Amino acid sequence: METAEIRRRWLAYFEARGHTVVPSASLIYDDPNLLFVNAGMVPFKPYFLGEQQPTWDRATSVQKCVRTGDIEEVGKTSRHGTFFQMNGNFSFGDYFKEGAIDFAWGLLTTSQADGGYGLDPELLWPTVFRDDDEAYALWRDRIGVPEARIVRRDEEDNYWSMGVPGPGGPSSEIFYDRGARYGADGGPAVDEDRFMEIWNLVFMQDELSAFRTKSDFDIRGPLPRRNIDTGMGLERMASVLQGKDNLYEIDEVYPVLAKAAEMTGRTYGAKSGHAATSSHPDDVHLRVVADHIRSSLMLIGDGVTPGNEGRGYVLRRMLRRAVRAMRLLGYRDHALPQLLPVSKDRMKASYPELETDFARISQIAYAEEDAFRRTLDAGTTILDTAVTKAKKQPSPQLSGDAAFQLHDTYGFPIDLTLEMAAEQGVQVDEAGFRFLMQEQRDRAKADAKAKKSGHADVGVWTELLSLGRTDWQAYEHLSVEASVVGLVRDGERQQELEPGATGQVVLDRTSFYAESGGQIADSGDIVTEQGVLKVLDVQRPVKGLVVHTVQVQDGPVRVGEQVQAKVDPDWRVAACQAHSGTHVIHAALRQVLGPSALQSGSYNKPGYLRLDFAWGSALSPETRSEIEEVANLAVRKDLPVSAQFMTLPEAREWGALALFGETYDEQVRVVQIGGPWSRELCGGTHVAHSSQVGALTLTGESSVGSGVRRVEAFVGMDALHYLAGERAMVAELSGLVKVQPAELPARISELLTRVKDAEREIAKLRQQQVLAGAGDLVAGAKDVFGVRYVGHDAGAASADEVRALVLQLRDQLGDATPAVVAVTGVSKDRPVVVVATNAQAREWGVRAGDLVKVAAGVLGGGGGGKPDLAQGGGSDAGKTGDALTRVEHTVGETVTAR
Ligand code: ATP
Ligand code: MG
């Protein structure tokens, strides 16, 4: 059965049983604690946590998931993919254990002819939590599973929680017996490869008051409303129903593997059997390629772009690991253009947007491969040098410093360094590397933390949320009356904040905009009965709760007090200008460059904005001007700006652009400027008419990773100030070079030409000066056992100058008798040496290359060349005299030894 069909049957089965079909959320769902969605329940978390009320009691979905923790497992076990799809059915206070078990058993064992998966009931093994007699009894008595096949397991395996205080409960997992050729009999406790987990049913019934470890937590009591969350691995089910050994051989994945095998001329499975654990490296590489290509496709599809941190780094790592695996299989050419389309063709049945968006997706992926190939070329040389050096040590080890340098400067991932060093039998000081990385991270974190205080521990915020959601009026009002619901300092709730203190304030109502969607938080004051709180930052650490970070200027302020939340009106006007300006620039970019120039990130604050977008190459000055012109024309046209709430499907129909953090909230907000010209899903604040943006001026355009460009702009008065600054600079320049502004370019290029000519003239004069002394030097040539020898230290002279002098000297010494010339010079603190011989000297066995090696040895460097002319250098500029002496002696030794 095809994967798409397994998925279709799932949704049909649960829809027929009263579940609302909810589309998959984006992999980069907006959750500060998660890099990627890693389970089907993630988008439903607000409902399970009681932060939000669902509009349905039952839901079902097929959710895209990425588990970064499983990267290393890929190809080595048979059941882990980095990207996979989790089929889930959910109950919010509706059916519980009995319903969940009935549904699961029904779908698994109903015959394929009747719309089920048709698994043999004898091969299914349910597990339950040790103390969950209720679930045990259901499996035994209601379903009729023999006791021998029902397994009780501990907290480690069968108790679910979020790792923090909150909902938790026992789970029941269903394992499928794949048969004797996969391992020993005896159930999941004996062999999890033979007995493969396919479906996990979670019974949320407890409220945890403390969580220490997976097996050590406190239960406060029963949840007021019990919920069901289940997850079935779609790919695992496909491997069962398609009779495949592992996830990499199913219909959605295998074609990429087959293509990679064809490209590299390898035969998959030729060198190992089905036991994934004893796989041949070739097979592991092929599986890595197949898995990572698909994951990368899905990640880029959801708006991730390669980068050096967070999500971007995961994507970069997977793309690079895939390319690297192809290299290890002997394939050196561009691999992605052949592999990515194969994956897209397999996945588009379930995700049609991959097809329509493929121009953008492939551009980003291919650009990353190009970047990686350049990195590989540069980094490999440096790594090889470092490895060669390390090999000379008694116990060869590459220093953590070197590994860090490679990572930091050349973008060489550590795993690649480890792998390539290991190939040459050299260890890497990984601990040292990790230490340096940690140091760098700590520095970055310290910066970020100062800003997002309180983000780490959400406990206190969930507590405050339970007192009520913040009535958020940022769209309607600049100033509102409110009362203080909670005060927090250093993560602890307080009754009062003293004057001078910095802490967090939660109000029952606020007009302050909390940072989100690229727009920074509002600035302003909270006026209390006895003083003023200066608002430094506003965040939403949990959905529904707005938290103001404030400094108490006059006070104190107490819980329960009546206050007035007052946003600085000038600030807000400028913030609206900047955010609307961002939409205008985005629309202008897409109008000029085409629809694939999609935004991948943005940031805006009063007076300034920046926008990252998918594009492969630098924008020419003409293109930049055109974008600026289109944007400013849109401002001048005074287009109406409006915001409307609608459902996600309606928004899609409208063509509203949305790449990130799509939520299941029934209503989304669409901001449009000039009707369809600009439509984006956006929660930000905006001007009412485009003319209110004022002016937009692009200040910079740069690269921020492969396939992603960044434009920056000033907005409103700041745009004017920026232009005024440039005008002042032009005036200053024209004063300096004494021409009218319009003549500046001609004047400056004329000046540059003159400087260049002058430099050339100086070089020529210096050359003549050096050569002028040649006659004297020839006259003063020494006789070294029959060889005419000139050794000369030219002092400050470049390599070119030294070489010219050497050639001139050899010329003047002629061919009548053996002659050798050696000249040293020093350029930019580094010594150079050039040696030349004539034909007769060479007949006597004197070779320039040998002599240069001797001299360079003295100078602390190396060099080489031909017997007639050779050049070298070093690092010790004080040793040129010694080097010449050594050359002279060597000449003597060579001819006397003849
Ligand atoms: P395992 O112990 O096998 O790693 P898990 O306990 O991490 O699995 P759950 O968190 O219970 O898995 O997820 C629910 C279902 O999702 C599993 O029953 C399995 O079918 C599937 N699943 C989990 N991780 C992966 C993965 N990396 N690749 C494919 N499917 C997965
Ligand atoms: Mg599990």
XYZ file of N, CA, C and O and ligand atoms in Angstrom, residues 38-40 65-67 70 73-74 79-87 157 160 171 173-175 192 196-202 230-237 247-248 291 294, ligand 1:
207
model
N 8.006 18.209 16.578
C 8.574 16.869 16.672
C 7.536 15.818 17.034
O 7.871 14.679 17.291
N 6.266 16.225 17.082
C 5.205 15.266 17.359
C 3.881 15.860 16.892
O 3.747 17.081 16.769
N 2.920 14.979 16.670
C 1.633 15.427 16.157
C 0.903 16.359 17.100
O 0.104 17.185 16.680
N 7.007 16.100 10.940
C 7.864 16.172 12.130
C 9.340 16.103 11.724
O 9.683 15.443 10.743
N 10.172 16.766 12.494
C 11.618 16.596 12.351
C 12.191 16.369 13.732
O 11.890 17.107 14.666
N 12.965 15.293 13.891
C 13.644 15.047 15.169
C 15.144 15.134 14.939
O 15.753 14.228 14.375
N 17.597 12.492 16.172
C 17.729 11.206 15.491
C 18.679 11.251 14.291
O 18.826 10.255 13.590
N 21.142 8.541 14.189
C 20.576 7.194 14.055
C 20.343 6.827 12.596
O 20.253 5.655 12.249
N 20.216 7.871 11.772
C 19.807 7.634 10.393
C 20.738 6.665 9.683
O 21.945 6.819 9.715
N 14.502 2.251 11.826
C 13.193 2.862 12.078
C 13.228 4.351 12.347
O 12.235 4.932 12.727
N 14.375 4.990 12.170
C 14.437 6.416 12.467
C 14.757 7.253 11.237
O 15.754 7.029 10.574
N 13.883 8.208 10.969
C 14.155 9.196 9.938
C 14.239 10.550 10.599
O 13.659 10.753 11.669
N 14.983 11.498 9.995
C 15.001 12.841 10.590
C 13.672 13.523 10.316
O 13.093 14.157 11.176
N 13.163 13.361 9.081
C 11.816 13.838 8.794
C 10.896 12.633 8.792
O 11.233 11.588 8.247
N 9.774 12.756 9.433
C 8.754 11.720 9.296
C 7.395 12.344 9.543
O 7.291 13.507 9.921
N 6.357 11.565 9.283
C 5.012 12.089 9.459
C 4.332 11.309 10.570
O 4.405 10.080 10.598
N 3.721 12.053 11.483
C 3.047 11.389 12.586
C 1.535 11.539 12.424
O 1.019 12.640 12.397
N 0.890 10.395 12.278
C -0.561 10.411 12.202
C -1.087 10.439 13.624
O -0.622 9.675 14.470
N 9.501 3.997 29.800
C 8.919 3.665 28.504
C 7.463 4.081 28.368
O 7.017 4.408 27.281
N 4.055 9.376 30.001
C 4.291 10.542 29.148
C 4.110 11.838 29.931
O 3.210 11.959 30.760
N 0.947 5.724 29.078
C 0.745 5.526 27.655
C 0.653 4.039 27.368
O 0.968 3.205 28.229
N 1.699 1.515 24.098
C 2.286 1.503 22.760
C 1.961 0.192 22.066
O 1.855 -0.851 22.713
N 1.831 0.265 20.759
C 1.525 -0.950 20.009
C 2.740 -1.309 19.160
O 3.239 -0.482 18.395
N 3.212 -2.537 19.346
C 4.390 -3.021 18.631
C 3.969 -4.073 17.620
O 3.032 -4.833 17.847
N 13.708 -4.370 20.074
C 12.849 -3.325 19.517
C 13.031 -3.165 18.018
O 12.434 -2.297 17.408
N 8.648 -3.742 16.484
C 8.822 -2.323 16.189
C 7.608 -1.532 16.671
O 6.463 -1.886 16.392
N 7.918 -0.422 17.412
C 6.822 0.429 17.869
C 6.207 1.131 16.674
O 6.911 1.793 15.916
N 4.895 0.989 16.520
C 4.257 1.711 15.422
C 3.314 2.795 15.901
O 3.088 3.782 15.213
N 2.765 2.629 17.096
C 1.709 3.580 17.501
C 1.797 3.771 19.008
O 1.963 2.811 19.752
N 1.700 5.011 19.427
C 1.758 5.330 20.841
C 0.479 6.047 21.260
O 0.129 7.061 20.672
N -0.227 5.492 22.240
C -1.454 6.125 22.730
C -1.156 6.751 24.090
O -0.675 6.066 24.986
N -1.392 8.048 24.216
C -1.128 8.721 25.489
C -2.450 9.073 26.156
O -3.323 9.684 25.536
N -2.461 10.623 20.367
C -1.803 9.420 19.864
C -0.880 9.771 18.711
O -1.029 10.825 18.086
N 0.062 8.898 18.454
C 0.967 9.125 17.339
C 1.342 7.816 16.667
O 1.836 6.890 17.319
N 1.065 7.738 15.380
C 1.484 6.566 14.627
C 2.452 7.002 13.548
O 2.167 7.930 12.788
N 3.600 6.350 13.503
C 4.595 6.726 12.505
C 4.157 6.258 11.124
O 4.058 5.061 10.870
N 3.907 7.233 10.244
C 3.409 6.883 8.901
C 4.426 6.045 8.126
O 4.091 5.060 7.477
N 5.701 6.451 8.232
C 6.731 5.729 7.489
C 6.910 4.301 8.028
O 7.155 3.373 7.267
N 6.791 4.169 9.363
C 6.943 2.816 9.921
C 5.814 1.919 9.447
O 6.025 0.751 9.115
N 4.602 2.469 9.422
C 3.473 1.680 8.937
C 3.701 1.323 7.471
O 3.422 0.195 7.039
N 12.810 2.198 6.834
C 12.122 3.404 6.356
C 12.671 3.912 5.037
O 11.993 4.606 4.302
N 13.911 3.568 4.741
C 14.557 4.144 3.563
C 14.161 3.404 2.293
O 14.527 3.784 1.201
N 17.453 9.919 3.206
C 16.758 10.570 4.324
C 16.980 12.078 4.324
O 16.041 12.860 4.426
N 15.261 14.222 1.580
C 13.835 14.424 1.810
C 13.610 15.439 2.937
O 12.794 16.345 2.821
P 11.410 5.126 19.379
O 11.484 4.704 20.818
O 11.238 3.986 18.423
O 12.504 6.072 18.979
P 9.589 7.155 20.226
O 9.181 6.594 21.534
O 10.624 8.206 20.193
O 10.049 5.964 19.250
P 7.053 8.518 20.006
O 7.567 9.779 20.559
O 6.183 7.677 20.866
O 8.273 7.618 19.462
O 6.321 8.840 18.629
C 5.128 8.209 18.139
C 5.381 7.411 16.884
O 6.126 8.122 15.906
C 6.208 6.171 17.146
O 5.363 5.120 17.553
C 6.830 5.892 15.807
O 5.940 5.125 15.012
C 6.976 7.250 15.177
N 8.376 7.746 15.229
C 9.053 8.274 16.284
N 10.310 8.672 15.956
C 10.435 8.408 14.625
C 11.483 8.622 13.671
N 12.655 9.197 14.016
N 11.267 8.239 12.394
C 10.085 7.676 12.032
N 9.050 7.457 12.877
C 9.205 7.821 14.162
